[in-house]
Short mmCIF file of C-alpha atoms in Angstrom, two decimals:
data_model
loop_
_atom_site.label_atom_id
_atom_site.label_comp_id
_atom_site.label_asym_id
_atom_site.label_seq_id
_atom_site.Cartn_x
_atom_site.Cartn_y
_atom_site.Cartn_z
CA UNK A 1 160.49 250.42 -55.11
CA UNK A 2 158.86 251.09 -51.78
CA UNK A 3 155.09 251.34 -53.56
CA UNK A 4 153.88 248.47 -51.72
CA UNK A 5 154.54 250.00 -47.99
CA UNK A 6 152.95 253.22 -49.44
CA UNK A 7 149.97 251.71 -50.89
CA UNK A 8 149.30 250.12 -47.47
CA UNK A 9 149.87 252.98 -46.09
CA UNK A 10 146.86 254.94 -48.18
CA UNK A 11 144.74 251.92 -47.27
CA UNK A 12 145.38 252.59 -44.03
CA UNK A 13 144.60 256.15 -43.57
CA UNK A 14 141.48 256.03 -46.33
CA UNK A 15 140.25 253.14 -43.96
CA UNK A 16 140.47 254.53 -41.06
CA UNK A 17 138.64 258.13 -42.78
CA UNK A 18 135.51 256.24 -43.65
CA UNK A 19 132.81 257.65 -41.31
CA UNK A 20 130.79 255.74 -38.70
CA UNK A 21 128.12 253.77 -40.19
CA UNK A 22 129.14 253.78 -43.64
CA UNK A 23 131.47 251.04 -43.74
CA UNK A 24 128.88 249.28 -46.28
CA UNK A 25 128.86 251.61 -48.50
CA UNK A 26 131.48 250.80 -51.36
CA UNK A 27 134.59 253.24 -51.59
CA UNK A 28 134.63 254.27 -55.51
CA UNK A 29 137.83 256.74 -55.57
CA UNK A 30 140.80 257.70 -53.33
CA UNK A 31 142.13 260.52 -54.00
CA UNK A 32 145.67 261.61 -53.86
CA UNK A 33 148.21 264.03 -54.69
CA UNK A 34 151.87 263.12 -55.53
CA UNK A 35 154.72 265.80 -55.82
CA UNK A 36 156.87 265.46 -58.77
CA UNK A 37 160.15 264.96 -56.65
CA UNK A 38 158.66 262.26 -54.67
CA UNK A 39 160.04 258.94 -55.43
CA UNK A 40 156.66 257.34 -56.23
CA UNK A 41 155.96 255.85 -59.46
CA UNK A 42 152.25 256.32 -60.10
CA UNK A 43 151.94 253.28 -62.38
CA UNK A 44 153.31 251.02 -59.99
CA UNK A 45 151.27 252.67 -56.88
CA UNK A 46 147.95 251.99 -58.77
CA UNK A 47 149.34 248.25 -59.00
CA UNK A 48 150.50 247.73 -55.67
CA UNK A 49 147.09 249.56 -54.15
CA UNK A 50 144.83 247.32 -56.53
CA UNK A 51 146.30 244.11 -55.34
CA UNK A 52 146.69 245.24 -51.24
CA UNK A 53 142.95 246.53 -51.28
CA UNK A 54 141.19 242.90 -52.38
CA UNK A 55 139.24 241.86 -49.24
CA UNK A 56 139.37 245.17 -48.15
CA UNK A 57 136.36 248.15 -48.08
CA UNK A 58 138.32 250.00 -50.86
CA UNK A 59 138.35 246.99 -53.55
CA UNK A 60 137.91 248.05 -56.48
CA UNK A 61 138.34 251.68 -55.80
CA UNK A 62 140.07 253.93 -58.37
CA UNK A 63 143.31 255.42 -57.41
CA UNK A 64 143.17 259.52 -58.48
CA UNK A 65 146.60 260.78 -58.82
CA UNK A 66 146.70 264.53 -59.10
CA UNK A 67 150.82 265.01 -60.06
CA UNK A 68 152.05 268.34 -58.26
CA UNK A 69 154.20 270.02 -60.18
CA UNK A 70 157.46 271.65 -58.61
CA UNK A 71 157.89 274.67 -57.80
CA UNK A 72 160.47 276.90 -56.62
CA UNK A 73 160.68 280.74 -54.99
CA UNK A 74 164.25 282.21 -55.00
CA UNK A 75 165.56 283.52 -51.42
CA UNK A 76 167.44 286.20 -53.10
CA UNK A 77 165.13 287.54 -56.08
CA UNK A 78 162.12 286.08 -54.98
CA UNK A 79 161.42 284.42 -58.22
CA UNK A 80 158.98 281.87 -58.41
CA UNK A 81 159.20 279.19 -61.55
CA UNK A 82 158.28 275.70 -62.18
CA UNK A 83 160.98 273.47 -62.14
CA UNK A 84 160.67 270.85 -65.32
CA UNK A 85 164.68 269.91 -65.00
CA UNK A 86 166.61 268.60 -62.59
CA UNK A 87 168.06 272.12 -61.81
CA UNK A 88 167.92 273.92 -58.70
CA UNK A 89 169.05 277.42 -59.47
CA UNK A 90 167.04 280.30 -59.80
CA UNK A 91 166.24 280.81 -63.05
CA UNK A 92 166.20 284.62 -62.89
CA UNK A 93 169.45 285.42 -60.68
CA UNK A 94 171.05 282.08 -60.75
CA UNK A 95 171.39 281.74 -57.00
CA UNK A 96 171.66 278.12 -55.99
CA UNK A 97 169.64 279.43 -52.40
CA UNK A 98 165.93 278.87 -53.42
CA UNK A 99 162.88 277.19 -51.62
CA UNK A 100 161.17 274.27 -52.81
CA UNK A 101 157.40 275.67 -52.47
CA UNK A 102 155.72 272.71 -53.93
CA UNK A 103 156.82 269.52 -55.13
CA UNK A 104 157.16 266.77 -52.29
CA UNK A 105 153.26 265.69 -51.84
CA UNK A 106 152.48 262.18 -50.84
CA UNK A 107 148.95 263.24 -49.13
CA UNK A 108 145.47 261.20 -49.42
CA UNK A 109 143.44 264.33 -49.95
CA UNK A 110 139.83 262.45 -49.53
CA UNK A 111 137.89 259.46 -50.52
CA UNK A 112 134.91 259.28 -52.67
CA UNK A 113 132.17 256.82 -51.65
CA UNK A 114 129.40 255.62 -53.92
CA UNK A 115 126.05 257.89 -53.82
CA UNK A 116 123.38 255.93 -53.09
CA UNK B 1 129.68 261.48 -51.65
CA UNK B 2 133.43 262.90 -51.23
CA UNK B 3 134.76 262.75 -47.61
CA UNK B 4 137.91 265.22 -47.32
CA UNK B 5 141.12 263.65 -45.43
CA UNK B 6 143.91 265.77 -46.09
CA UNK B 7 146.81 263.19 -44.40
CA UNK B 8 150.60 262.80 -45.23
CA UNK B 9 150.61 259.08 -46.50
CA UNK B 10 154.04 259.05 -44.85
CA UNK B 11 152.66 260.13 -41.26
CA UNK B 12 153.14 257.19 -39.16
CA UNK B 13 157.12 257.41 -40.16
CA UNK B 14 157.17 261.16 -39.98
CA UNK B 15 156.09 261.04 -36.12
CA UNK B 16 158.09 258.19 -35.23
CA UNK B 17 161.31 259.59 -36.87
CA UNK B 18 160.47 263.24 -34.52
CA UNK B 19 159.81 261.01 -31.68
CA UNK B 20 163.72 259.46 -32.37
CA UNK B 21 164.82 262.89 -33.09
CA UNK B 22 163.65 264.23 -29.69
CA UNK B 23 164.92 261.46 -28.07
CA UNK B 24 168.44 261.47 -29.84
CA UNK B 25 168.17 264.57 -29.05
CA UNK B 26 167.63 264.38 -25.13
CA UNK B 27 170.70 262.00 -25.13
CA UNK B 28 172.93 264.66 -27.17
CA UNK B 29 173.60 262.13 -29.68
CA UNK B 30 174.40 263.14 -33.45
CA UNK B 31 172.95 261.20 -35.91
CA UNK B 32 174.22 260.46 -39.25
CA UNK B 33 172.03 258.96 -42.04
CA UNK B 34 174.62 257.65 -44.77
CA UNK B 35 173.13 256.49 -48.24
CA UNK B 36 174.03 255.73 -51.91
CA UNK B 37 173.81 253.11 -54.54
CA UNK B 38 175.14 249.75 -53.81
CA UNK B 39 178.71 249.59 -53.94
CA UNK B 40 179.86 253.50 -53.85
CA UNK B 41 181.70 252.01 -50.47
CA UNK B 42 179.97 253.44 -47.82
CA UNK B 43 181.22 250.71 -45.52
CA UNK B 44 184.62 251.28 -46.42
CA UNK B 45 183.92 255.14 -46.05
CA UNK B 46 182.72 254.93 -42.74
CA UNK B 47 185.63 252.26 -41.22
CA UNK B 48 188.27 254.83 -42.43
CA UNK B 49 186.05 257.63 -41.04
CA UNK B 50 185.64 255.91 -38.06
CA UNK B 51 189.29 255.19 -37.78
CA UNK B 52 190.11 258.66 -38.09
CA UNK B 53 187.33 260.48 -34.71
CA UNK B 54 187.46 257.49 -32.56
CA UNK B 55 188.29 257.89 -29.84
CA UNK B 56 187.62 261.66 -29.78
CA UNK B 57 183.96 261.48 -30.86
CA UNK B 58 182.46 258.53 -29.46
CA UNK B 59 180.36 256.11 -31.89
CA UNK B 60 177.96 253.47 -32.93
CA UNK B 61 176.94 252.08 -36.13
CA UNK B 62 173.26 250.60 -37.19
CA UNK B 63 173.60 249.19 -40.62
CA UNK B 64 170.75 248.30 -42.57
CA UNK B 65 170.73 245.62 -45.40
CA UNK B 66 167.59 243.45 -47.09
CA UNK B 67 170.49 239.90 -45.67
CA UNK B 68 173.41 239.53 -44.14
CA UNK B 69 175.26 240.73 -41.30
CA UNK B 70 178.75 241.14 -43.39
CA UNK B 71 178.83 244.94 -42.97
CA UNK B 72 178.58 244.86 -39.28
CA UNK B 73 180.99 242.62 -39.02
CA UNK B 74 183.39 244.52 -40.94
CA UNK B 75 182.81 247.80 -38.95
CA UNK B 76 182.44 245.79 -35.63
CA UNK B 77 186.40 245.32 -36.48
CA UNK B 78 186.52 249.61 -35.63
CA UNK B 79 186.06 248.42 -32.18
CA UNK B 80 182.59 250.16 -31.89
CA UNK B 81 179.04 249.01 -31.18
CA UNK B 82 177.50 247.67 -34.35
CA UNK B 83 173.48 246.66 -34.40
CA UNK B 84 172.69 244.89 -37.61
CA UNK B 85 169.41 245.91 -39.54
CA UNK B 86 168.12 242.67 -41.78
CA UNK B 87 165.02 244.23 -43.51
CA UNK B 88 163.73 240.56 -45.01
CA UNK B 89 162.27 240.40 -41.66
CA UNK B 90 160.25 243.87 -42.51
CA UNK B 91 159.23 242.57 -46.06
CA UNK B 92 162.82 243.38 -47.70
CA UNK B 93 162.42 246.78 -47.30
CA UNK B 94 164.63 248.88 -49.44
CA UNK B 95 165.25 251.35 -46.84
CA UNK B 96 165.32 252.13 -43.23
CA UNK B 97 162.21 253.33 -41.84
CA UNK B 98 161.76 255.09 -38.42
CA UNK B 99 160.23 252.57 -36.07
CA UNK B 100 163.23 249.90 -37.38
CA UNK B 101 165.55 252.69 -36.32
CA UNK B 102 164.38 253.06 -32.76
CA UNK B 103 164.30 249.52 -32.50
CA UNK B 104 167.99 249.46 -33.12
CA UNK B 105 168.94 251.84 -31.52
CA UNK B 106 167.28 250.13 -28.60
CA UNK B 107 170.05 247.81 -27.96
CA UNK B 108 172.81 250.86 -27.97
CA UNK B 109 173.97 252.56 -25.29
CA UNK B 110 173.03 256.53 -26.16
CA UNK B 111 174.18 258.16 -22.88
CA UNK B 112 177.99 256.46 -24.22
CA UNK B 113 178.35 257.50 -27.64
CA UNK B 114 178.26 261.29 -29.09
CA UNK B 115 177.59 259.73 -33.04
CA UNK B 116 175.33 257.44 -34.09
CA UNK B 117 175.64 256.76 -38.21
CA UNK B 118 172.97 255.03 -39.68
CA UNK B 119 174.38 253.02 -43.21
CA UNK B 120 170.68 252.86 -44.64
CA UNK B 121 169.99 250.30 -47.75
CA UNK B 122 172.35 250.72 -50.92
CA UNK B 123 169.22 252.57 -52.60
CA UNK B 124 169.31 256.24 -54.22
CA UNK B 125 165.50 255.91 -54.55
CA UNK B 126 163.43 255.41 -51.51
CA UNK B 127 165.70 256.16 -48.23
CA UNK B 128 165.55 259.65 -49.45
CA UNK B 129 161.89 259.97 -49.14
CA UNK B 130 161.93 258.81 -45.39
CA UNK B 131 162.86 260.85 -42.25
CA UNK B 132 164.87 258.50 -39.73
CA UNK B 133 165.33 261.30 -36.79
CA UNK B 134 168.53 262.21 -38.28
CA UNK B 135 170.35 265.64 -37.98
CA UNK B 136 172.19 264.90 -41.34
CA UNK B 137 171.75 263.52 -44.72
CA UNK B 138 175.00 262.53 -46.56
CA UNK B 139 174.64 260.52 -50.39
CA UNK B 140 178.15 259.04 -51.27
CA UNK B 141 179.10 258.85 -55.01
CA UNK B 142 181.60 257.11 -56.74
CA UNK B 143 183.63 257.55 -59.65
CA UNK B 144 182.31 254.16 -60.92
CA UNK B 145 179.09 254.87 -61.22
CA UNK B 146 177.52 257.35 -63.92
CA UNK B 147 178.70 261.41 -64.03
CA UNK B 148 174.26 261.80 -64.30
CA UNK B 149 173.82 259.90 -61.24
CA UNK B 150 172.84 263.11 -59.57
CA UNK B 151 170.67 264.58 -61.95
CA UNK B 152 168.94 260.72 -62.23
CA UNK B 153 168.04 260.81 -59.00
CA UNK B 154 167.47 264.65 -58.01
CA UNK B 155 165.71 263.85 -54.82
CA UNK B 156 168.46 262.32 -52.72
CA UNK B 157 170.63 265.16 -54.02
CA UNK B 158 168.11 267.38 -52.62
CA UNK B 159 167.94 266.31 -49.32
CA UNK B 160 170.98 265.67 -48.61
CA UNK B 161 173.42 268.01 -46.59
CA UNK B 162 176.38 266.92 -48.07
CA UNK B 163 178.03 264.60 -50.97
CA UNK B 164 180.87 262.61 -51.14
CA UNK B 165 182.50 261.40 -54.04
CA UNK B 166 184.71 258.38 -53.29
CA UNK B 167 187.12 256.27 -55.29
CA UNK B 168 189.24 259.01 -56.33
CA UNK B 169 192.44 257.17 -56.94
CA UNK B 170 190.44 255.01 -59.59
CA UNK B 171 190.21 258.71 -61.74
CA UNK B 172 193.69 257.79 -63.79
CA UNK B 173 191.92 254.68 -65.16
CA UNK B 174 188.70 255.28 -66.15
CA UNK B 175 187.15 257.88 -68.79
CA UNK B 176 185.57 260.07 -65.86
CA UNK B 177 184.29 263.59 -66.47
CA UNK B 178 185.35 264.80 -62.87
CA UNK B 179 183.43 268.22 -63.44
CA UNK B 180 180.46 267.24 -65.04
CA UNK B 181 179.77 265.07 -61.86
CA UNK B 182 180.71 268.25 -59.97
CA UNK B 183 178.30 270.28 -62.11
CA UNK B 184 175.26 268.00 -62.37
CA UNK B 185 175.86 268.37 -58.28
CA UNK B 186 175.74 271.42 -58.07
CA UNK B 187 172.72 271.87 -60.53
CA UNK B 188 170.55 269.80 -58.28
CA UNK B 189 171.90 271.10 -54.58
CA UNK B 190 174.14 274.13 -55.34
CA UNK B 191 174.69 275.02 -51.60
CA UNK B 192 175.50 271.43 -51.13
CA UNK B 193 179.31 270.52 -49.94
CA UNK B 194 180.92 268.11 -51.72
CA UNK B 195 183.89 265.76 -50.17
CA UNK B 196 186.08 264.09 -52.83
CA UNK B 197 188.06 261.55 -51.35
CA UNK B 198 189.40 257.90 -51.85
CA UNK B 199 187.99 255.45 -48.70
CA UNK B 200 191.21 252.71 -49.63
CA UNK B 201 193.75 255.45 -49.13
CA UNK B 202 192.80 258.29 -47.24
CA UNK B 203 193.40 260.97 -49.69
CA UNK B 204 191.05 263.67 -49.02
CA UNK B 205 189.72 262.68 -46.13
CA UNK B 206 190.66 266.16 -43.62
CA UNK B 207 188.04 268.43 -44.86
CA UNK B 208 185.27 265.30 -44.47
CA UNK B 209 186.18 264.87 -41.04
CA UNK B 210 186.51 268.54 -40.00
CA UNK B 211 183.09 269.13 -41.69
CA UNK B 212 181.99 265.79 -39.59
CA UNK B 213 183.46 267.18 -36.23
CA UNK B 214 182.12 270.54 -36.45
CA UNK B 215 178.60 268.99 -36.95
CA UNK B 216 179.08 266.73 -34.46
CA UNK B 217 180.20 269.01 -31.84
CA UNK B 218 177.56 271.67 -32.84
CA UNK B 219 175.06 269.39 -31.22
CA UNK B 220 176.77 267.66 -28.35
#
């Protein structure tokens, strides 16, 4: 729901990464990587990102979503699993204390511009 | 020619909301963030939890809604400060960012109040996935809405530091699996306390409060 603040948000920060002196030079990719307990929808991102970036220097620039997967490290057992559920409980000792280790991305991770 | 970045997307809100936290914090002022789907009765949560601390803990409200200042109004009737949050004027947002939060918060007086409860945008989606400066997450749940709700949307579960479930005197007239609610909770936040209670008449409200207080007074 809040895609559109986000995707102006990447354009932001992917604008403001493009080096001195290369503003000309189109922006072909932006990549990104989005935790699978983030409230993003991807689909909806790409939409929102292709329509805010016209007139911009990334128009036309593909959206890379890597999806994190999440994963979780027990405080008790020190298990570590990948959580494909919406259950938070160690899977080993079935203590409901655990650490989300990965999971929660929303990072621009870098920007691809086109080799001339 | 790949140029590495490596930024939060979400940084400009994530520095503003420490920037309110720091400064919520320099005025000893607990802050509540208080969010759920619309209609779970958040509004009529927080005018019987307000009637129930004031005048011992001293409060203000922000609300936050995409029109209309019919909330405020209705907790203005507490007899505390209210500031109205319209978020048409930020593009309809469907939650409260930082920087709308400072502005608010602005017009209150933080060396006179102790609690300051934020009633973000009926949304279980995207206030969860933005910091306000808060010391405390709560969801509230009611027995209207679906016993999945939690396991639907795992992420406000998740960050959340505690759940109410309101409406309880509706239970005798609807089909409502009471403990499949309280298990799909408990799958997603198992540490997580949960308050059932019933905003129209009180029932269940001590342990809320007490849990409220003890917060509140662990800060101030």
């Amino acid at each position: 729901m809040h895609e559109m603040g986000i995707a102006k948000q990447i354009i932001e920060i992917a604008t403001s990464s493009i080096p001195g002196g290369m503003e000309d030079i189109p922006v072909e990719r932006v990549n990104l990587k989005v935790g699978k307990l983030s409230s993003v929808v991807p689909d909806s991102l790409r939409f929102c990102f292709e329509i805010l970036s016209i007139n911009t220097p990334l128009s036309g620039a593909d959206l890379n979503i890597e999806v994190v997967p999440i994963l979780a490290r027990c405080n008790e057992c020190k298990f570590e699993w990948t959580i494909n559920e919406p259950i938070f409980m160690c899977k080993n000792c079935k203590s409901g204390s655990i650490e989300i280790i990965s999971g929660r991305e929303l990072d621009i991770t870098s920007i691809e511009l086109e080799n001339k | 020619m790949e140029i590495k970045v490596i930024r939060k997307v979400l940084d400009v809100n994530n520095t503003m909301a420490e920037q309110n936290r720091k400064m919520f914090t320099e005025k000893e002022v607990f802050v509540l963030n208080v969010m759920s789907s619309p209609g779970s009765g958040k509004t009529t949560t927080l005018e019987k939890t307000l009637s129930y601390i004031i005048p011992e803990i001293k409060s203000a409200v922000i609300v936050g809604d995409i029109c209309t200042s019919n909330d405020a109004n209705r907790l203005a009737t507490t007899g505390v400060s209210v500031v109205q949050i319209n978020t048409d004027e930020f593009g309809g947002d469907c939650h409260l960012a930082a920087h709308v939060v400072e502005k608010a918060a602005c017009n209150l007086d933080l060396d006179a109040i102790d609690l300051l409860i934020v009633e973000n945008v009926g949304n279980l989606v995207c206030p969860a996935e933005f910091d306000i400066g808060e010391d405390a997450k709560i969801v509230v749940l009611s027995v209207t809405e679906g016993e999945d709700k939690p396991v639907k949307y795992p992420l406000m579960f998740r960050v959340c530091d505690a759940a109410i479930l309101n409406k309880i005197d509706l239970l005798p007239y609807l089909d409502y699996n009471r403990e499949e609610v309280l298990n799909n909770i408990r799958q997603v936040h198992p540490e997580m306390p949960v308050f059932e209670l019933s905003a129209k008449t009180g029932d269940g409200f001590t342990p809320w409060i007490e849990w409220l207080k003890s917060r509140v007074k662990r800060k101030i």
